[in-house]
Short mmCIF file of C-alpha atoms in Angstrom, two decimals:
data_model
loop_
_atom_site.label_atom_id
_atom_site.label_comp_id
_atom_site.label_asym_id
_atom_site.label_seq_id
_atom_site.Cartn_x
_atom_site.Cartn_y
_atom_site.Cartn_z
CA UNK A 1 0.00 0.00 0.00
CA UNK A 2 1.39 3.39 -0.99
CA UNK A 3 0.48 6.77 0.49
CA UNK A 4 0.44 9.58 -2.05
CA UNK A 5 0.53 12.77 -0.03
CA UNK A 6 -0.35 16.07 -1.66
CA UNK A 7 0.94 19.32 -0.22
CA UNK A 8 4.22 18.41 1.48
CA UNK A 9 5.15 21.89 2.60
CA UNK A 10 8.47 22.40 4.33
CA UNK A 11 8.81 18.64 4.83
CA UNK A 12 5.64 18.56 7.01
CA UNK A 13 2.93 15.98 6.38
CA UNK A 14 -0.51 17.51 5.71
CA UNK A 15 -3.68 15.87 7.01
CA UNK A 16 -4.83 14.87 3.51
CA UNK A 17 -3.69 11.51 2.14
CA UNK A 18 -4.76 9.23 -0.70
CA UNK A 19 -4.48 5.45 -0.56
CA UNK A 20 -3.20 3.79 -3.69
CA UNK A 21 -3.07 0.03 -3.59
CA UNK A 22 -0.40 -1.96 -5.35
CA UNK A 23 -1.14 -5.01 -7.50
CA UNK A 24 -2.56 -8.02 -5.64
CA UNK A 25 -0.67 -11.25 -5.30
CA UNK A 26 -1.36 -14.57 -3.62
CA UNK A 27 0.04 -13.51 -0.28
CA UNK A 28 -2.78 -11.56 1.30
CA UNK A 29 -5.61 -12.31 3.69
CA UNK A 30 -8.96 -10.92 4.73
CA UNK A 31 -9.20 -9.55 8.28
CA UNK A 32 -12.22 -7.63 9.61
CA UNK A 33 -11.60 -3.88 9.73
CA UNK A 34 -12.66 -3.60 13.35
CA UNK A 35 -9.59 -5.65 14.34
CA UNK A 36 -7.50 -2.57 13.49
CA UNK A 37 -10.03 -0.01 14.70
CA UNK A 38 -10.86 -1.35 18.17
CA UNK A 39 -9.49 1.40 20.41
CA UNK A 40 -9.82 -0.81 23.49
CA UNK A 41 -6.69 -2.52 22.22
CA UNK A 42 -3.29 -0.90 22.13
CA UNK A 43 -1.61 -0.46 18.77
CA UNK A 44 0.73 -3.34 19.61
CA UNK A 45 -2.14 -5.70 20.50
CA UNK A 46 -3.98 -4.76 17.30
CA UNK A 47 -0.87 -5.61 15.30
CA UNK A 48 -0.54 -8.98 17.07
CA UNK A 49 -4.22 -9.83 16.51
CA UNK A 50 -3.97 -8.98 12.81
CA UNK A 51 -0.73 -10.94 12.54
CA UNK A 52 -2.21 -14.08 14.15
CA UNK A 53 -5.43 -13.88 12.14
CA UNK A 54 -3.41 -13.63 8.93
CA UNK A 55 -1.99 -17.10 9.54
CA UNK A 56 -3.73 -20.28 8.32
CA UNK A 57 -5.15 -22.87 10.70
CA UNK A 58 -2.35 -25.14 11.81
CA UNK A 59 0.19 -22.30 12.01
CA UNK A 60 2.56 -22.86 14.95
CA UNK A 61 2.93 -19.65 16.92
CA UNK A 62 5.86 -19.20 19.25
CA UNK A 63 6.65 -16.44 21.70
CA UNK A 64 10.07 -16.07 20.08
CA UNK A 65 8.37 -15.46 16.72
CA UNK A 66 6.16 -12.74 18.21
CA UNK A 67 9.21 -11.11 19.77
CA UNK A 68 11.14 -11.24 16.50
CA UNK A 69 8.33 -10.01 14.24
CA UNK A 70 7.18 -7.39 16.75
CA UNK A 71 10.67 -6.19 17.65
CA UNK A 72 9.96 -6.48 21.37
CA UNK A 73 11.05 -8.33 24.48
CA UNK A 74 9.41 -11.25 26.22
CA UNK A 75 7.47 -9.11 28.69
CA UNK A 76 5.99 -6.97 25.91
CA UNK A 77 5.03 -10.09 23.91
CA UNK A 78 3.32 -11.58 26.96
CA UNK A 79 1.58 -8.30 27.68
CA UNK A 80 0.18 -8.16 24.14
CA UNK A 81 -1.15 -11.72 24.41
CA UNK A 82 -2.61 -10.93 27.85
CA UNK A 83 -4.33 -7.85 26.38
CA UNK A 84 -6.02 -10.01 23.74
CA UNK A 85 -7.21 -12.32 26.51
CA UNK A 86 -8.48 -9.42 28.63
CA UNK A 87 -10.42 -7.95 25.69
CA UNK A 88 -11.76 -11.43 24.78
CA UNK A 89 -10.08 -11.73 21.40
CA UNK A 90 -8.32 -14.77 22.86
CA UNK A 91 -9.42 -17.43 25.30
CA UNK A 92 -7.49 -19.90 27.37
CA UNK A 93 -8.81 -23.44 27.44
CA UNK A 94 -7.60 -26.55 29.20
CA UNK A 95 -6.27 -29.31 26.98
CA UNK A 96 -6.90 -32.77 28.36
CA UNK A 97 -5.59 -36.20 27.51
CA UNK A 98 -7.12 -39.35 28.96
CA UNK A 99 -9.09 -37.11 31.29
CA UNK A 100 -5.99 -35.44 32.72
CA UNK A 101 -4.73 -31.87 32.38
CA UNK A 102 -2.33 -31.62 29.45
CA UNK A 103 -1.53 -27.91 29.25
CA UNK A 104 -3.32 -24.76 28.10
CA UNK A 105 -4.77 -23.84 24.74
CA UNK A 106 -4.98 -20.25 23.55
CA UNK A 107 -7.74 -19.75 20.96
CA UNK A 108 -7.74 -16.59 18.82
CA UNK A 109 -11.02 -15.01 17.61
CA UNK A 110 -11.63 -12.39 14.92
CA UNK A 111 -14.08 -10.56 17.18
CA UNK A 112 -14.40 -10.43 20.97
CA UNK A 113 -16.24 -13.22 22.72
CA UNK A 114 -19.52 -12.41 24.43
CA UNK A 115 -19.16 -11.08 27.96
CA UNK A 116 -20.86 -14.01 29.67
CA UNK A 117 -18.35 -16.55 28.32
CA UNK A 118 -15.52 -17.03 30.82
CA UNK A 119 -11.98 -18.16 30.13
CA UNK A 120 -12.03 -21.36 32.12
CA UNK A 121 -8.67 -22.40 33.48
CA UNK A 122 -7.18 -18.92 32.99
CA UNK A 123 -5.02 -19.25 36.06
CA UNK A 124 -3.69 -22.69 35.25
CA UNK A 125 -0.16 -22.91 33.89
CA UNK A 126 1.40 -25.83 32.07
CA UNK A 127 4.35 -26.66 29.91
CA UNK A 128 2.26 -27.36 26.79
CA UNK A 129 0.44 -24.32 25.43
CA UNK A 130 -1.39 -24.41 22.11
CA UNK A 131 -2.55 -21.68 19.76
CA UNK A 132 -5.06 -21.72 16.94
CA UNK A 133 -6.98 -19.10 14.98
CA UNK A 134 -10.55 -19.34 13.76
CA UNK A 135 -11.19 -19.06 10.03
CA UNK A 136 -11.88 -15.47 9.05
CA UNK A 137 -15.01 -14.38 7.22
CA UNK A 138 -15.52 -11.70 4.61
CA UNK A 139 -17.90 -9.89 6.95
CA UNK A 140 -17.64 -9.92 10.74
CA UNK A 141 -20.32 -12.01 12.37
CA UNK A 142 -22.92 -10.08 14.30
CA UNK A 143 -23.90 -13.00 16.53
CA UNK A 144 -22.05 -14.80 19.24
CA UNK A 145 -19.33 -17.02 17.68
CA UNK A 146 -19.81 -20.75 17.71
CA UNK A 147 -18.55 -22.52 20.79
CA UNK A 148 -17.14 -25.48 18.85
CA UNK A 149 -13.43 -25.62 19.53
CA UNK A 150 -11.24 -25.09 16.45
CA UNK A 151 -8.26 -27.38 15.82
CA UNK A 152 -5.47 -26.75 18.30
CA UNK A 153 -1.78 -26.73 17.45
CA UNK A 154 1.06 -27.71 19.77
CA UNK A 155 3.63 -25.00 20.43
CA UNK A 156 7.03 -25.20 22.06
CA UNK A 157 7.67 -21.99 23.91
CA UNK A 158 4.61 -19.73 23.95
CA UNK A 159 4.43 -18.98 27.66
CA UNK A 160 1.11 -18.42 29.35
CA UNK A 161 0.47 -14.65 29.43
CA UNK A 162 0.97 -13.26 32.88
CA UNK A 163 -2.16 -12.67 34.87
CA UNK A 164 -3.09 -9.40 36.52
CA UNK A 165 -1.88 -10.88 39.81
CA UNK A 166 1.52 -11.62 38.25
CA UNK A 167 1.69 -8.13 36.75
CA UNK A 168 0.85 -6.56 40.12
CA UNK A 169 3.56 -8.65 41.80
CA UNK A 170 6.13 -7.59 39.22
CA UNK A 171 5.21 -3.92 39.51
CA UNK A 172 5.34 -4.15 43.31
CA UNK A 173 9.00 -5.22 43.34
CA UNK A 174 11.28 -3.28 45.63
CA UNK A 175 13.35 -0.91 43.43
CA UNK A 176 16.13 -0.86 46.02
CA UNK A 177 16.41 -4.65 45.88
CA UNK A 178 16.55 -4.56 42.08
CA UNK A 179 19.34 -1.97 42.23
CA UNK A 180 21.31 -3.87 44.88
CA UNK A 181 21.13 -7.17 42.97
CA UNK A 182 22.15 -5.45 39.75
CA UNK A 183 25.18 -3.74 41.25
CA UNK A 184 26.22 -6.96 43.03
CA UNK A 185 26.34 -8.65 39.63
CA UNK A 186 27.93 -5.81 37.66
CA UNK A 187 30.32 -3.88 39.89
CA UNK A 188 33.08 -6.51 39.79
CA UNK A 189 32.50 -7.76 36.23
CA UNK A 190 35.74 -9.49 35.13
CA UNK A 191 37.86 -7.30 32.90
CA UNK A 192 35.71 -4.20 33.31
CA UNK A 193 37.33 -2.44 36.24
CA UNK A 194 36.89 1.30 35.84
CA UNK A 195 34.41 0.92 32.98
CA UNK A 196 30.98 2.61 33.28
CA UNK A 197 28.30 0.23 34.53
CA UNK A 198 25.27 2.51 34.29
CA UNK A 199 24.44 1.54 30.66
CA UNK A 200 24.20 -2.09 31.77
CA UNK A 201 22.19 -1.10 34.85
CA UNK A 202 19.72 0.71 32.58
CA UNK A 203 19.18 -2.59 30.74
CA UNK A 204 19.03 -4.53 34.03
CA UNK A 205 16.13 -2.40 35.28
CA UNK A 206 14.05 -3.26 32.21
CA UNK A 207 14.46 -7.02 32.58
CA UNK A 208 11.69 -9.21 33.93
CA UNK A 209 12.09 -10.71 37.42
CA UNK A 210 12.47 -14.13 35.82
CA UNK A 211 15.28 -12.96 33.51
CA UNK A 212 17.09 -11.15 36.33
CA UNK A 213 16.94 -14.29 38.47
CA UNK A 214 18.15 -16.43 35.56
CA UNK A 215 21.08 -14.08 34.92
CA UNK A 216 22.15 -14.27 38.54
CA UNK A 217 21.81 -18.06 38.64
CA UNK A 218 23.67 -18.69 35.41
CA UNK A 219 26.38 -16.02 35.66
CA UNK A 220 29.01 -18.21 37.34
CA UNK A 221 28.29 -21.25 35.09
CA UNK A 222 28.59 -18.91 32.10
CA UNK A 223 31.99 -17.66 33.28
CA UNK A 224 33.06 -21.26 33.80
CA UNK A 225 31.97 -22.05 30.24
CA UNK A 226 34.13 -19.20 28.89
CA UNK A 227 37.05 -20.45 30.97
CA UNK A 228 36.69 -23.99 29.60
CA UNK A 229 36.53 -22.60 26.07
CA UNK A 230 39.67 -20.56 26.84
CA UNK A 231 38.02 -17.32 25.80
CA UNK A 232 40.39 -14.41 26.25
CA UNK A 233 37.62 -11.80 26.00
CA UNK A 234 34.65 -11.61 28.36
CA UNK A 235 31.66 -9.85 26.75
CA UNK A 236 30.45 -6.60 28.29
CA UNK A 237 27.56 -6.78 30.79
CA UNK A 238 25.22 -4.98 28.38
CA UNK A 239 25.98 -7.59 25.69
CA UNK A 240 25.43 -10.38 28.22
CA UNK A 241 21.94 -9.03 28.92
CA UNK A 242 20.87 -7.76 25.50
CA UNK A 243 21.90 -10.91 23.65
CA UNK A 244 20.77 -13.23 26.47
CA UNK A 245 24.17 -14.91 26.61
CA UNK A 246 23.33 -16.61 29.88
CA UNK A 247 21.06 -18.96 27.91
CA UNK A 248 24.21 -20.61 26.54
CA UNK A 249 24.45 -22.63 29.78
CA UNK A 250 21.77 -24.85 31.32
CA UNK A 251 19.90 -23.60 34.34
CA UNK A 252 21.31 -25.38 37.42
CA UNK A 253 18.93 -27.98 38.85
CA UNK A 254 19.29 -26.30 42.22
CA UNK A 255 19.93 -22.64 41.58
CA UNK A 256 22.91 -21.55 43.70
CA UNK A 257 22.73 -18.31 45.55
CA UNK A 258 24.51 -15.44 43.80
CA UNK A 259 27.99 -14.62 45.09
CA UNK A 260 28.04 -12.00 47.82
CA UNK A 261 30.10 -8.86 47.36
CA UNK A 262 31.72 -7.87 50.64
CA UNK A 263 32.53 -4.15 50.96
CA UNK A 264 36.10 -3.52 52.17
CA UNK A 265 36.53 -3.47 55.96
CA UNK A 266 32.84 -4.34 56.49
CA UNK A 267 31.26 -7.16 58.52
CA UNK A 268 31.24 -9.84 55.82
CA UNK A 269 34.73 -8.82 54.68
CA UNK A 270 36.07 -8.96 58.25
CA UNK A 271 34.37 -12.27 59.11
CA UNK A 272 35.66 -13.99 55.96
CA UNK A 273 39.15 -12.61 56.51
CA UNK A 274 39.25 -13.74 60.13
CA UNK A 275 37.91 -17.19 59.23
CA UNK A 276 40.78 -17.62 56.76
CA UNK A 277 43.37 -16.48 59.29
CA UNK A 278 42.05 -18.82 61.98
CA UNK A 279 42.20 -21.75 59.53
CA UNK A 280 46.00 -21.43 59.57
CA UNK A 281 48.62 -20.68 56.91
CA UNK A 282 49.08 -22.66 53.74
CA UNK A 283 52.30 -24.17 52.45
CA UNK A 284 55.08 -21.60 52.65
CA UNK A 285 57.70 -21.12 49.95
CA UNK A 286 61.33 -21.63 50.87
CA UNK A 287 62.81 -18.36 52.20
CA UNK A 288 66.06 -16.92 50.90
CA UNK A 289 69.27 -18.37 52.30
CA UNK A 290 69.84 -15.28 54.43
CA UNK A 291 66.33 -15.34 55.96
CA UNK A 292 66.52 -19.12 56.37
CA UNK A 293 69.75 -18.66 58.31
CA UNK A 294 68.17 -16.10 60.64
CA UNK A 295 65.18 -18.36 61.28
CA UNK A 296 67.43 -21.36 61.91
CA UNK A 297 69.49 -19.33 64.41
CA UNK A 298 66.35 -18.87 66.51
CA UNK A 299 66.11 -16.21 69.15
CA UNK A 300 63.99 -13.08 68.98
CA UNK A 301 65.31 -12.03 65.56
CA UNK A 302 64.74 -15.50 64.10
CA UNK A 303 61.15 -15.69 65.41
CA UNK A 304 60.43 -12.23 64.07
CA UNK A 305 61.66 -13.26 60.60
CA UNK A 306 59.65 -16.50 60.74
CA UNK A 307 56.42 -14.67 61.55
CA UNK A 308 57.10 -12.02 58.88
CA UNK A 309 57.69 -14.73 56.26
CA UNK A 310 54.48 -16.47 57.31
CA UNK A 311 52.46 -13.22 57.20
CA UNK A 312 53.74 -12.47 53.71
CA UNK A 313 53.19 -15.88 52.13
CA UNK A 314 50.85 -17.91 54.36
CA UNK A 315 47.45 -16.50 53.31
CA UNK A 316 47.34 -15.66 49.58
CA UNK A 317 43.55 -15.17 49.62
CA UNK A 318 43.79 -12.76 52.55
CA UNK A 319 46.46 -10.83 50.69
CA UNK A 320 44.17 -10.61 47.65
CA UNK A 321 41.42 -9.26 49.91
CA UNK A 322 43.87 -6.67 51.22
CA UNK A 323 44.82 -5.63 47.68
CA UNK A 324 41.15 -5.04 46.84
CA UNK A 325 40.52 -3.16 50.08
CA UNK A 326 43.54 -0.93 49.43
CA UNK A 327 41.82 0.43 46.31
CA UNK A 328 38.41 0.49 48.05
CA UNK A 329 37.00 -2.40 46.06
CA UNK A 330 34.86 -5.15 47.53
CA UNK A 331 35.56 -8.84 47.18
CA UNK A 332 33.25 -11.51 45.79
CA UNK A 333 32.63 -14.40 48.16
CA UNK A 334 31.13 -17.63 46.82
CA UNK A 335 28.15 -18.97 48.81
CA UNK A 336 30.14 -22.02 49.97
CA UNK A 337 32.79 -19.70 51.43
CA UNK A 338 30.47 -17.32 53.26
CA UNK A 339 31.01 -17.41 57.04
CA UNK A 340 28.11 -18.54 59.18
CA UNK A 341 25.53 -15.83 59.77
CA UNK A 342 26.12 -16.12 63.53
CA UNK A 343 29.81 -15.30 63.01
CA UNK A 344 29.02 -12.30 60.83
CA UNK A 345 26.59 -11.09 63.50
CA UNK A 346 29.43 -11.12 66.06
CA UNK A 347 31.43 -8.50 64.17
CA UNK A 348 31.73 -5.07 65.76
CA UNK A 349 33.04 -1.71 64.60
CA UNK A 350 36.48 -0.77 65.94
CA UNK A 351 37.65 2.83 65.71
CA UNK A 352 40.86 3.23 63.70
CA UNK A 353 43.74 4.23 66.00
CA UNK A 354 41.89 3.34 69.20
CA UNK A 355 43.28 1.13 71.96
CA UNK A 356 41.26 -1.83 70.64
CA UNK A 357 42.64 -1.22 67.17
CA UNK A 358 46.19 -1.36 68.58
CA UNK A 359 45.35 -4.56 70.49
CA UNK A 360 44.26 -6.24 67.26
CA UNK A 361 47.45 -5.13 65.56
CA UNK A 362 49.57 -6.62 68.35
CA UNK A 363 47.59 -9.89 68.09
CA UNK A 364 48.29 -10.06 64.37
CA UNK A 365 51.99 -9.57 64.95
CA UNK A 366 52.00 -12.20 67.71
CA UNK A 367 50.31 -14.80 65.48
CA UNK A 368 52.16 -13.92 62.28
CA UNK A 369 48.99 -12.73 60.52
CA UNK A 370 49.10 -10.15 57.72
CA UNK A 371 47.88 -6.79 59.00
CA UNK A 372 45.24 -4.69 57.24
CA UNK A 373 46.11 -2.11 54.59
CA UNK A 374 45.62 1.58 55.38
CA UNK A 375 41.83 2.16 55.63
CA UNK A 376 42.31 5.76 54.50
CA UNK A 377 39.45 8.04 55.53
CA UNK A 378 37.42 5.19 57.04
CA UNK A 379 36.88 5.71 60.73
CA UNK A 380 35.61 2.21 61.58
CA UNK A 381 36.78 -1.31 60.69
CA UNK A 382 34.94 -4.52 61.60
CA UNK A 383 36.54 -7.12 63.93
CA UNK A 384 35.07 -9.94 66.06
CA UNK A 385 33.38 -8.59 69.16
CA UNK A 386 35.28 -8.64 72.42
CA UNK A 387 38.72 -7.96 71.00
CA UNK A 388 41.37 -10.69 70.62
CA UNK A 389 40.10 -12.38 73.79
CA UNK A 390 36.72 -12.98 72.09
CA UNK A 391 38.14 -15.06 69.25
CA UNK A 392 37.09 -18.30 70.93
CA UNK A 393 33.42 -17.35 70.77
CA UNK A 394 33.87 -16.25 67.17
CA UNK A 395 35.41 -19.62 66.28
CA UNK A 396 32.43 -21.36 67.89
CA UNK A 397 30.09 -19.34 65.69
CA UNK A 398 32.13 -20.28 62.61
CA UNK A 399 31.71 -23.96 63.49
CA UNK A 400 27.99 -23.51 64.06
CA UNK A 401 28.14 -24.35 67.76
CA UNK A 402 25.17 -23.18 69.79
CA UNK A 403 25.15 -21.07 72.91
CA UNK A 404 24.25 -24.17 74.88
CA UNK A 405 27.89 -25.20 74.57
CA UNK A 406 29.27 -21.91 75.85
CA UNK A 407 29.35 -23.24 79.40
CA UNK A 408 32.38 -25.29 78.44
CA UNK A 409 34.41 -22.18 77.67
CA UNK A 410 36.11 -19.67 79.94
CA UNK A 411 35.42 -15.95 80.01
CA UNK A 412 37.88 -15.34 77.19
CA UNK A 413 36.10 -17.78 74.93
CA UNK A 414 38.80 -20.47 75.20
CA UNK A 415 37.79 -24.10 75.83
CA UNK A 416 38.25 -25.09 79.48
CA UNK A 417 40.67 -27.89 80.26
CA UNK A 418 39.06 -31.15 81.35
CA UNK A 419 39.56 -32.03 84.98
#
């Protein structure tokens, strides 16, 4: 169809227009005019209705096809289908096999169903959803359409349109939670230190709750896939979201919790750091001949060199945490490595430069633990409550011991000797 527009003045379209139709060919259909004139439907829903009615019976309709042809996302495609259901141009019906529920059918009509006909089973969801369209007529029927079910066609991925309850739940999401989950995923994206994250956050905010949850679940398996494929380049976060790269890996059977990002010098950071230190040092590299000689000689100087060597090389993960904290960057902690919640709850703020701060520093030197980097302008740093003498209680919390067992410990939190 061509629009011949008289009076194009200054590049502006006038209100007058003439329709000139091109030559007919075999690829056209007849759709009632009111399908495109029903103002109760949005422009997008009118397009979808016309598109579906233009297809022959037996046409397999998929949500991915609607998204591709309509140039929209999954939520918009579902919303358009839901709008057709709400305005009674579509109806959900239960499909049954051997008397048992076998999924939902979505039947498309070329005019709205009568008000008294209800969409039975509208709130039932199943894996198998079917779509069919009624044959179109030259003239729209003026009576209630026949109730005989048209042939139904199996589809693979046309999801049941979200109900008004589902829409309300999505719209009622906590914006702060959405922001926090997005930044937890994006702020430490591998290879993108110092790169702007706001463009990706703008995309994150538009994603459905289901897609955001899937991204968080599949992020680590996706990184592992890239590692196995020896990919030297990790795609940008915006590409990961826009191109749905997370779908390259299967959804874990039991979705793991997303990794926690521990802010530097905070409770989770301090609890994880202290748990590593209390677990003891790893294998130490051989010191230089000079240092080895001092250690072998013993005495105060030898012990000091031994502890310094241990502090430098005994806890590589703690040192990596310190490197991140030095540049005010949090660390990502896998769920399996998160300290027990009871241990995190025992952390308390210690003022930098206070007497308790100095006591912790002395304890680190005594045990040969690496000391914290300069916290800069931060006034408070988290340590286990009670100072160095409270480490016994903190270790109990790490092991998951209950307060019922605290009677077997002295006031400093150390286990009492058996009589």
